[in-house]
Amino acid sequence: MTATPTPTLEIDRLTKSFGALKAVNGVSFTVSEGEILGIAGPNGSGKSTLFNIITNIPFRADSGRTVFRGRDIQGKASHDIARMGLARTFQRETVFPTLRSIDNVLLAVENGPRAGSQTDNERRAEAALDLAGFPATMHNTPAGGLPVFYRKLVMIAGALALDPTVVLLDEPAASLTEGEIDRMRHLILRLREAGTTILLIEHVLPLLTSVSDRLIVLDQGTLISQGKPADVIADPRVVEAYLGGAA
């Protein structure tokens, strides 16, 4: 009898409240190594709050556990979680605008688990930018002057510079053109091919369903459906959550 492999990431009854509002309400799921898990839900359903309490940035869960590669990390500091191999991006393009693009990524390398000499750190920063598909001709461009798509690539490269096992991507396709969304799709699949496990929050459903192995849907902080993307999208509870009375 083949033993069931241990999940790379296990979310166990995570809960976060703000006053009377339960932003995340007892959410549980697992993520396997090499998987892309899509996370969908209407605005305000708790998706980004879920990422916040998994990574402890900027706040922690009220209760529940996050188990990463067999270790309970719920009480860990956010920088320790990142160095353990669990990195994330944010909805907005969080870059240091006056720094060169490569210097933004270099900061992540220097604070990561593989920081070394200046030369080694620069090579790792360049490698992370290359993996993210960021043009070498733009390495010295101040990040604040970049178009939205390239600021997103710098942010993703900063996460990759931490040499993560798992990356949490929060709406990477937001505000992008159709062509840029397609480039983001190829990047996400390329990261998976490179061995990265991905949790993906996205409102662009064609992108989300095309890259995700499985999909979960949150509504008002509660996980209402999970499974294969086609099955989840057709779930009446999901239709109701997105369309309400129009369903």
PDB file of C-alpha atoms in Angstrom:
ATOM      1  CA  MET A   1       0.000   0.000   0.000  1.00  0.00           C
ATOM      2  CA  THR A   2       1.462   3.363  -1.056  1.00  0.00           C
ATOM      3  CA  ALA A   3       1.702   5.953   1.714  1.00  0.00           C
ATOM      4  CA  THR A   4      -0.016   9.286   1.162  1.00  0.00           C
ATOM      5  CA  PRO A   5       2.655  11.977   0.681  1.00  0.00           C
ATOM      6  CA  THR A   6       2.842  14.725   3.272  1.00  0.00           C
ATOM      7  CA  PRO A   7       1.395  17.995   1.909  1.00  0.00           C
ATOM      8  CA  THR A   8       3.877  20.789   1.281  1.00  0.00           C
ATOM      9  CA  LEU A   9       1.447  23.206   2.922  1.00  0.00           C
ATOM     10  CA  GLU A  10      -1.428  22.412   5.264  1.00  0.00           C
ATOM     11  CA  ILE A  11      -3.928  25.075   6.307  1.00  0.00           C
ATOM     12  CA  ASP A  12      -5.891  23.913   9.314  1.00  0.00           C
ATOM     13  CA  ARG A  13      -8.974  25.861  10.511  1.00  0.00           C
ATOM     14  CA  LEU A  14      -7.407  29.306  10.123  1.00  0.00           C
ATOM     15  CA  THR A  15      -9.575  32.094  11.481  1.00  0.00           C
ATOM     16  CA  LYS A  16      -9.183  35.878  11.550  1.00  0.00           C
ATOM     17  CA  SER A  17     -11.737  38.378  12.840  1.00  0.00           C
ATOM     18  CA  PHE A  18     -11.885  42.152  12.816  1.00  0.00           C
ATOM     19  CA  GLY A  19     -14.411  43.027  15.472  1.00  0.00           C
ATOM     20  CA  ALA A  20     -17.664  41.268  14.567  1.00  0.00           C
ATOM     21  CA  LEU A  21     -16.445  40.507  11.022  1.00  0.00           C
ATOM     22  CA  LYS A  22     -14.947  37.059  10.448  1.00  0.00           C
ATOM     23  CA  ALA A  23     -12.693  37.755   7.484  1.00  0.00           C
ATOM     24  CA  VAL A  24     -11.427  34.148   7.438  1.00  0.00           C
ATOM     25  CA  ASN A  25     -13.652  31.574   9.084  1.00  0.00           C
ATOM     26  CA  GLY A  26     -12.126  28.176   9.855  1.00  0.00           C
ATOM     27  CA  VAL A  27     -10.532  27.640   6.438  1.00  0.00           C
ATOM     28  CA  SER A  28      -8.741  24.323   5.844  1.00  0.00           C
ATOM     29  CA  PHE A  29      -7.021  22.891   2.768  1.00  0.00           C
ATOM     30  CA  THR A  30      -3.751  21.284   1.679  1.00  0.00           C
ATOM     31  CA  VAL A  31      -1.326  21.978  -1.147  1.00  0.00           C
ATOM     32  CA  SER A  32       0.858  19.293  -2.709  1.00  0.00           C
ATOM     33  CA  GLU A  33       4.407  19.761  -3.936  1.00  0.00           C
ATOM     34  CA  GLY A  34       4.519  21.184  -7.462  1.00  0.00           C
ATOM     35  CA  GLU A  35       0.818  22.049  -7.472  1.00  0.00           C
ATOM     36  CA  ILE A  36      -0.816  25.295  -8.569  1.00  0.00           C
ATOM     37  CA  LEU A  37      -3.754  25.944  -6.263  1.00  0.00           C
ATOM     38  CA  GLY A  38      -6.071  28.688  -7.466  1.00  0.00           C
ATOM     39  CA  ILE A  39      -7.999  30.787  -4.947  1.00  0.00           C
ATOM     40  CA  ALA A  40     -11.108  32.618  -6.127  1.00  0.00           C
ATOM     41  CA  GLY A  41     -13.978  34.519  -4.561  1.00  0.00           C
ATOM     42  CA  PRO A  42     -15.861  37.806  -4.766  1.00  0.00           C
ATOM     43  CA  ASN A  43     -14.318  41.038  -3.493  1.00  0.00           C
ATOM     44  CA  GLY A  44     -14.141  41.006   0.287  1.00  0.00           C
ATOM     45  CA  SER A  45     -14.304  37.218   0.528  1.00  0.00           C
ATOM     46  CA  GLY A  46     -11.104  36.974   2.594  1.00  0.00           C
ATOM     47  CA  LYS A  47      -8.568  35.889  -0.022  1.00  0.00           C
ATOM     48  CA  SER A  48      -5.807  38.405   0.731  1.00  0.00           C
ATOM     49  CA  THR A  49      -6.477  38.142   4.469  1.00  0.00           C
ATOM     50  CA  LEU A  50      -5.850  34.416   4.091  1.00  0.00           C
ATOM     51  CA  PHE A  51      -2.436  35.134   2.553  1.00  0.00           C
ATOM     52  CA  ASN A  52      -1.755  37.616   5.350  1.00  0.00           C
ATOM     53  CA  ILE A  53      -2.349  35.076   8.105  1.00  0.00           C
ATOM     54  CA  ILE A  54      -0.472  32.285   6.327  1.00  0.00           C
ATOM     55  CA  THR A  55       2.653  34.467   6.106  1.00  0.00           C
ATOM     56  CA  ASN A  56       2.019  36.567   9.263  1.00  0.00           C
ATOM     57  CA  ILE A  57       2.247  39.757   7.159  1.00  0.00           C
ATOM     58  CA  PRO A  58       1.038  42.151   8.530  1.00  0.00           C
ATOM     59  CA  PHE A  59      -0.926  40.211  11.169  1.00  0.00           C
ATOM     60  CA  ARG A  60      -1.437  36.688  12.456  1.00  0.00           C
ATOM     61  CA  ALA A  61      -4.414  34.370  12.634  1.00  0.00           C
ATOM     62  CA  ASP A  62      -6.599  34.354  15.719  1.00  0.00           C
ATOM     63  CA  SER A  63      -6.632  30.562  15.694  1.00  0.00           C
ATOM     64  CA  GLY A  64      -5.747  27.562  13.565  1.00  0.00           C
ATOM     65  CA  ARG A  65      -2.473  26.219  12.199  1.00  0.00           C
ATOM     66  CA  THR A  66      -0.271  26.643   9.149  1.00  0.00           C
ATOM     67  CA  VAL A  67       2.003  23.642   8.643  1.00  0.00           C
ATOM     68  CA  PHE A  68       4.772  24.101   6.087  1.00  0.00           C
ATOM     69  CA  ARG A  69       6.831  21.064   5.102  1.00  0.00           C
ATOM     70  CA  GLY A  70       5.813  19.318   8.305  1.00  0.00           C
ATOM     71  CA  ARG A  71       6.510  22.268  10.641  1.00  0.00           C
ATOM     72  CA  ASP A  72       3.906  24.397  12.393  1.00  0.00           C
ATOM     73  CA  ILE A  73       4.856  27.972  11.442  1.00  0.00           C
ATOM     74  CA  GLN A  74       1.905  29.858  12.863  1.00  0.00           C
ATOM     75  CA  GLY A  75       3.957  31.358  15.679  1.00  0.00           C
ATOM     76  CA  LYS A  76       6.974  32.214  13.508  1.00  0.00           C
ATOM     77  CA  ALA A  77       8.037  35.734  12.588  1.00  0.00           C
ATOM     78  CA  SER A  78       7.230  36.713   9.004  1.00  0.00           C
ATOM     79  CA  HIS A  79      10.901  37.027   7.986  1.00  0.00           C
ATOM     80  CA  ASP A  80      11.632  33.548   9.353  1.00  0.00           C
ATOM     81  CA  ILE A  81       8.711  32.130   7.354  1.00  0.00           C
ATOM     82  CA  ALA A  82      10.114  33.727   4.191  1.00  0.00           C
ATOM     83  CA  ARG A  83      13.588  32.335   4.857  1.00  0.00           C
ATOM     84  CA  MET A  84      12.107  28.876   5.387  1.00  0.00           C
ATOM     85  CA  GLY A  85      10.892  28.975   1.773  1.00  0.00           C
ATOM     86  CA  LEU A  86       7.398  30.476   1.842  1.00  0.00           C
ATOM     87  CA  ALA A  87       7.379  33.761  -0.102  1.00  0.00           C
ATOM     88  CA  ARG A  88       4.577  36.033  -1.276  1.00  0.00           C
ATOM     89  CA  THR A  89       3.667  38.980  -3.446  1.00  0.00           C
ATOM     90  CA  PHE A  90       0.969  41.607  -2.875  1.00  0.00           C
ATOM     91  CA  GLN A  91      -2.001  43.024  -4.760  1.00  0.00           C
ATOM     92  CA  ARG A  92      -0.224  46.326  -5.346  1.00  0.00           C
ATOM     93  CA  GLU A  93       3.207  46.499  -6.942  1.00  0.00           C
ATOM     94  CA  THR A  94       5.267  46.940  -3.771  1.00  0.00           C
ATOM     95  CA  VAL A  95       8.641  48.239  -4.980  1.00  0.00           C
ATOM     96  CA  PHE A  96      11.124  50.818  -3.753  1.00  0.00           C
ATOM     97  CA  PRO A  97      10.517  53.395  -6.507  1.00  0.00           C
ATOM     98  CA  THR A  98      13.815  55.290  -6.318  1.00  0.00           C
ATOM     99  CA  LEU A  99      15.979  52.155  -6.357  1.00  0.00           C
ATOM    100  CA  ARG A 100      17.092  50.437  -9.534  1.00  0.00           C
ATOM    101  CA  SER A 101      15.077  47.358 -10.420  1.00  0.00           C
ATOM    102  CA  ILE A 102      17.987  45.047  -9.663  1.00  0.00           C
ATOM    103  CA  ASP A 103      18.573  46.764  -6.309  1.00  0.00           C
ATOM    104  CA  ASN A 104      14.981  46.007  -5.316  1.00  0.00           C
ATOM    105  CA  VAL A 105      15.676  42.319  -5.851  1.00  0.00           C
ATOM    106  CA  LEU A 106      19.132  42.552  -4.306  1.00  0.00           C
ATOM    107  CA  LEU A 107      17.538  43.649  -1.025  1.00  0.00           C
ATOM    108  CA  ALA A 108      15.596  40.387  -0.958  1.00  0.00           C
ATOM    109  CA  VAL A 109      18.723  38.343  -1.695  1.00  0.00           C
ATOM    110  CA  GLU A 110      20.682  40.068   1.048  1.00  0.00           C
ATOM    111  CA  ASN A 111      17.942  39.278   3.569  1.00  0.00           C
ATOM    112  CA  GLY A 112      17.345  35.747   2.327  1.00  0.00           C
ATOM    113  CA  PRO A 113      18.692  32.352   3.337  1.00  0.00           C
ATOM    114  CA  ARG A 114      21.468  32.289   0.704  1.00  0.00           C
ATOM    115  CA  ALA A 115      23.021  35.723   1.180  1.00  0.00           C
ATOM    116  CA  GLY A 116      26.733  35.701   0.401  1.00  0.00           C
ATOM    117  CA  SER A 117      29.324  37.975  -1.122  1.00  0.00           C
ATOM    118  CA  GLN A 118      28.265  41.067  -3.056  1.00  0.00           C
ATOM    119  CA  THR A 119      29.152  39.341  -6.327  1.00  0.00           C
ATOM    120  CA  ASP A 120      27.158  36.221  -5.435  1.00  0.00           C
ATOM    121  CA  ASN A 121      24.202  38.306  -4.297  1.00  0.00           C
ATOM    122  CA  GLU A 122      24.165  40.277  -7.540  1.00  0.00           C
ATOM    123  CA  ARG A 123      24.252  37.041  -9.551  1.00  0.00           C
ATOM    124  CA  ARG A 124      21.303  35.677  -7.592  1.00  0.00           C
ATOM    125  CA  ALA A 125      19.378  38.919  -8.113  1.00  0.00           C
ATOM    126  CA  GLU A 126      20.055  38.758 -11.853  1.00  0.00           C
ATOM    127  CA  ALA A 127      18.993  35.092 -11.931  1.00  0.00           C
ATOM    128  CA  ALA A 128      15.719  35.900 -10.137  1.00  0.00           C
ATOM    129  CA  LEU A 129      14.970  38.703 -12.603  1.00  0.00           C
ATOM    130  CA  ASP A 130      15.762  36.382 -15.503  1.00  0.00           C
ATOM    131  CA  LEU A 131      13.453  33.691 -14.105  1.00  0.00           C
ATOM    132  CA  ALA A 132      10.694  36.283 -13.795  1.00  0.00           C
ATOM    133  CA  GLY A 133      11.205  37.264 -17.439  1.00  0.00           C
ATOM    134  CA  PHE A 134      12.402  40.781 -16.641  1.00  0.00           C
ATOM    135  CA  PRO A 135      14.548  42.267 -19.467  1.00  0.00           C
ATOM    136  CA  ALA A 136      18.260  42.596 -18.688  1.00  0.00           C
ATOM    137  CA  THR A 137      18.263  45.967 -20.453  1.00  0.00           C
ATOM    138  CA  MET A 138      15.988  47.330 -17.704  1.00  0.00           C
ATOM    139  CA  HIS A 139      17.937  46.139 -14.642  1.00  0.00           C
ATOM    140  CA  ASN A 140      19.247  49.643 -13.960  1.00  0.00           C
ATOM    141  CA  THR A 141      15.907  51.394 -14.492  1.00  0.00           C
ATOM    142  CA  PRO A 142      14.412  52.940 -11.303  1.00  0.00           C
ATOM    143  CA  ALA A 143      11.517  50.690 -10.335  1.00  0.00           C
ATOM    144  CA  GLY A 144       9.126  53.601  -9.849  1.00  0.00           C
ATOM    145  CA  GLY A 145       9.408  54.524 -13.529  1.00  0.00           C
ATOM    146  CA  LEU A 146       8.453  51.070 -14.812  1.00  0.00           C
ATOM    147  CA  PRO A 147       5.071  50.229 -16.354  1.00  0.00           C
ATOM    148  CA  VAL A 148       2.761  48.195 -14.109  1.00  0.00           C
ATOM    149  CA  PHE A 149       3.605  44.856 -15.739  1.00  0.00           C
ATOM    150  CA  TYR A 150       7.323  45.258 -15.160  1.00  0.00           C
ATOM    151  CA  ARG A 151       6.835  46.465 -11.584  1.00  0.00           C
ATOM    152  CA  LYS A 152       4.952  43.230 -11.012  1.00  0.00           C
ATOM    153  CA  LEU A 153       7.860  41.267 -12.452  1.00  0.00           C
ATOM    154  CA  VAL A 154      10.278  43.031 -10.088  1.00  0.00           C
ATOM    155  CA  MET A 155       8.019  42.137  -7.149  1.00  0.00           C
ATOM    156  CA  ILE A 156       7.810  38.503  -8.263  1.00  0.00           C
ATOM    157  CA  ALA A 157      11.585  38.399  -8.761  1.00  0.00           C
ATOM    158  CA  GLY A 158      11.998  39.671  -5.194  1.00  0.00           C
ATOM    159  CA  ALA A 159       9.964  36.721  -3.953  1.00  0.00           C
ATOM    160  CA  LEU A 160      11.921  34.290  -6.148  1.00  0.00           C
ATOM    161  CA  ALA A 161      15.200  35.717  -4.826  1.00  0.00           C
ATOM    162  CA  LEU A 162      14.363  34.145  -1.461  1.00  0.00           C
ATOM    163  CA  ASP A 163      14.731  30.722  -3.131  1.00  0.00           C
ATOM    164  CA  PRO A 164      11.227  29.655  -2.071  1.00  0.00           C
ATOM    165  CA  THR A 165       9.582  26.254  -2.160  1.00  0.00           C
ATOM    166  CA  VAL A 166       6.134  27.860  -2.223  1.00  0.00           C
ATOM    167  CA  VAL A 167       5.133  31.235  -3.684  1.00  0.00           C
ATOM    168  CA  LEU A 168       1.846  32.986  -2.905  1.00  0.00           C
ATOM    169  CA  LEU A 169       0.847  35.263  -5.802  1.00  0.00           C
ATOM    170  CA  ASP A 170      -1.853  37.831  -5.003  1.00  0.00           C
ATOM    171  CA  GLU A 171      -3.656  38.993  -8.160  1.00  0.00           C
ATOM    172  CA  PRO A 172      -0.614  39.151 -10.462  1.00  0.00           C
ATOM    173  CA  ALA A 173      -2.810  39.891 -13.499  1.00  0.00           C
ATOM    174  CA  ALA A 174      -4.639  42.883 -11.996  1.00  0.00           C
ATOM    175  CA  SER A 175      -4.547  45.981 -14.271  1.00  0.00           C
ATOM    176  CA  LEU A 176      -2.774  44.114 -17.083  1.00  0.00           C
ATOM    177  CA  THR A 177      -3.627  44.090 -20.775  1.00  0.00           C
ATOM    178  CA  GLU A 178      -4.717  40.908 -22.536  1.00  0.00           C
ATOM    179  CA  GLY A 179      -1.222  40.373 -23.940  1.00  0.00           C
ATOM    180  CA  GLU A 180       0.374  40.942 -20.543  1.00  0.00           C
ATOM    181  CA  ILE A 181      -2.048  38.504 -18.920  1.00  0.00           C
ATOM    182  CA  ASP A 182      -0.921  35.878 -21.412  1.00  0.00           C
ATOM    183  CA  ARG A 183       2.726  36.596 -20.534  1.00  0.00           C
ATOM    184  CA  MET A 184       1.846  36.244 -16.842  1.00  0.00           C
ATOM    185  CA  ARG A 185       0.212  32.894 -17.595  1.00  0.00           C
ATOM    186  CA  HIS A 186       3.393  31.625 -19.217  1.00  0.00           C
ATOM    187  CA  LEU A 187       5.466  32.907 -16.285  1.00  0.00           C
ATOM    188  CA  ILE A 188       3.307  31.088 -13.727  1.00  0.00           C
ATOM    189  CA  LEU A 189       3.590  27.827 -15.661  1.00  0.00           C
ATOM    190  CA  ARG A 190       7.338  28.334 -16.076  1.00  0.00           C
ATOM    191  CA  LEU A 191       7.729  28.761 -12.313  1.00  0.00           C
ATOM    192  CA  ARG A 192       5.877  25.507 -11.743  1.00  0.00           C
ATOM    193  CA  GLU A 193       8.104  23.785 -14.289  1.00  0.00           C
ATOM    194  CA  ALA A 194      11.106  25.079 -12.318  1.00  0.00           C
ATOM    195  CA  GLY A 195       9.783  23.229  -9.253  1.00  0.00           C
ATOM    196  CA  THR A 196       7.869  25.967  -7.445  1.00  0.00           C
ATOM    197  CA  THR A 197       4.564  25.261  -5.712  1.00  0.00           C
ATOM    198  CA  ILE A 198       2.121  28.145  -6.235  1.00  0.00           C
ATOM    199  CA  LEU A 199      -0.943  29.531  -4.484  1.00  0.00           C
ATOM    200  CA  LEU A 200      -2.645  31.958  -6.851  1.00  0.00           C
ATOM    201  CA  ILE A 201      -5.313  34.533  -6.012  1.00  0.00           C
ATOM    202  CA  GLU A 202      -6.791  35.957  -9.192  1.00  0.00           C
ATOM    203  CA  HIS A 203      -9.948  37.686 -10.395  1.00  0.00           C
ATOM    204  CA  VAL A 204      -9.105  37.018 -14.056  1.00  0.00           C
ATOM    205  CA  LEU A 205     -10.905  33.679 -14.127  1.00  0.00           C
ATOM    206  CA  PRO A 206      -9.706  32.516 -17.570  1.00  0.00           C
ATOM    207  CA  LEU A 207      -6.124  32.834 -16.305  1.00  0.00           C
ATOM    208  CA  LEU A 208      -6.925  31.198 -12.979  1.00  0.00           C
ATOM    209  CA  THR A 209      -8.748  28.213 -14.439  1.00  0.00           C
ATOM    210  CA  SER A 210      -6.190  27.661 -17.214  1.00  0.00           C
ATOM    211  CA  VAL A 211      -3.170  27.309 -14.897  1.00  0.00           C
ATOM    212  CA  SER A 212      -4.663  25.846 -11.700  1.00  0.00           C
ATOM    213  CA  ASP A 213      -4.585  22.134 -10.918  1.00  0.00           C
ATOM    214  CA  ARG A 214      -7.243  22.681  -8.272  1.00  0.00           C
ATOM    215  CA  LEU A 215      -9.404  25.604  -7.275  1.00  0.00           C
ATOM    216  CA  ILE A 216     -10.870  26.735  -3.966  1.00  0.00           C
ATOM    217  CA  VAL A 217     -13.484  29.448  -3.580  1.00  0.00           C
ATOM    218  CA  LEU A 218     -14.048  31.664  -0.549  1.00  0.00           C
ATOM    219  CA  ASP A 219     -17.202  33.596   0.224  1.00  0.00           C
ATOM    220  CA  GLN A 220     -17.533  35.824   3.286  1.00  0.00           C
ATOM    221  CA  GLY A 221     -14.451  34.190   4.782  1.00  0.00           C
ATOM    222  CA  THR A 222     -15.692  30.621   4.370  1.00  0.00           C
ATOM    223  CA  LEU A 223     -14.417  27.986   1.943  1.00  0.00           C
ATOM    224  CA  ILE A 224     -17.503  27.025  -0.060  1.00  0.00           C
ATOM    225  CA  SER A 225     -16.067  24.811  -2.825  1.00  0.00           C
ATOM    226  CA  GLN A 226     -12.881  23.056  -3.875  1.00  0.00           C
ATOM    227  CA  GLY A 227     -11.838  20.642  -6.604  1.00  0.00           C
ATOM    228  CA  LYS A 228     -11.060  20.642 -10.311  1.00  0.00           C
ATOM    229  CA  PRO A 229     -11.522  24.127 -11.827  1.00  0.00           C
ATOM    230  CA  ALA A 230     -14.320  23.111 -14.213  1.00  0.00           C
ATOM    231  CA  ASP A 231     -16.273  21.421 -11.415  1.00  0.00           C
ATOM    232  CA  VAL A 232     -15.821  24.323  -9.007  1.00  0.00           C
ATOM    233  CA  ILE A 233     -16.864  26.988 -11.512  1.00  0.00           C
ATOM    234  CA  ALA A 234     -20.064  25.009 -12.171  1.00  0.00           C
ATOM    235  CA  ASP A 235     -20.840  24.585  -8.447  1.00  0.00           C
ATOM    236  CA  PRO A 236     -24.190  26.306  -7.706  1.00  0.00           C
ATOM    237  CA  ARG A 237     -22.754  27.729  -4.471  1.00  0.00           C
ATOM    238  CA  VAL A 238     -19.997  29.425  -6.473  1.00  0.00           C
ATOM    239  CA  VAL A 239     -22.451  30.756  -9.054  1.00  0.00           C
ATOM    240  CA  GLU A 240     -24.588  32.155  -6.246  1.00  0.00           C
ATOM    241  CA  ALA A 241     -21.567  33.756  -4.527  1.00  0.00           C
ATOM    242  CA  TYR A 242     -20.535  35.562  -7.719  1.00  0.00           C
ATOM    243  CA  LEU A 243     -23.933  36.398  -9.169  1.00  0.00           C
ATOM    244  CA  GLY A 244     -26.221  36.547  -6.130  1.00  0.00           C
ATOM    245  CA  GLY A 245     -29.853  36.973  -7.060  1.00  0.00           C
ATOM    246  CA  ALA A 246     -28.926  37.067 -10.773  1.00  0.00           C
ATOM    247  CA  ALA A 247     -28.023  33.359 -10.550  1.00  0.00           C
TER     248      ALA A 247
END
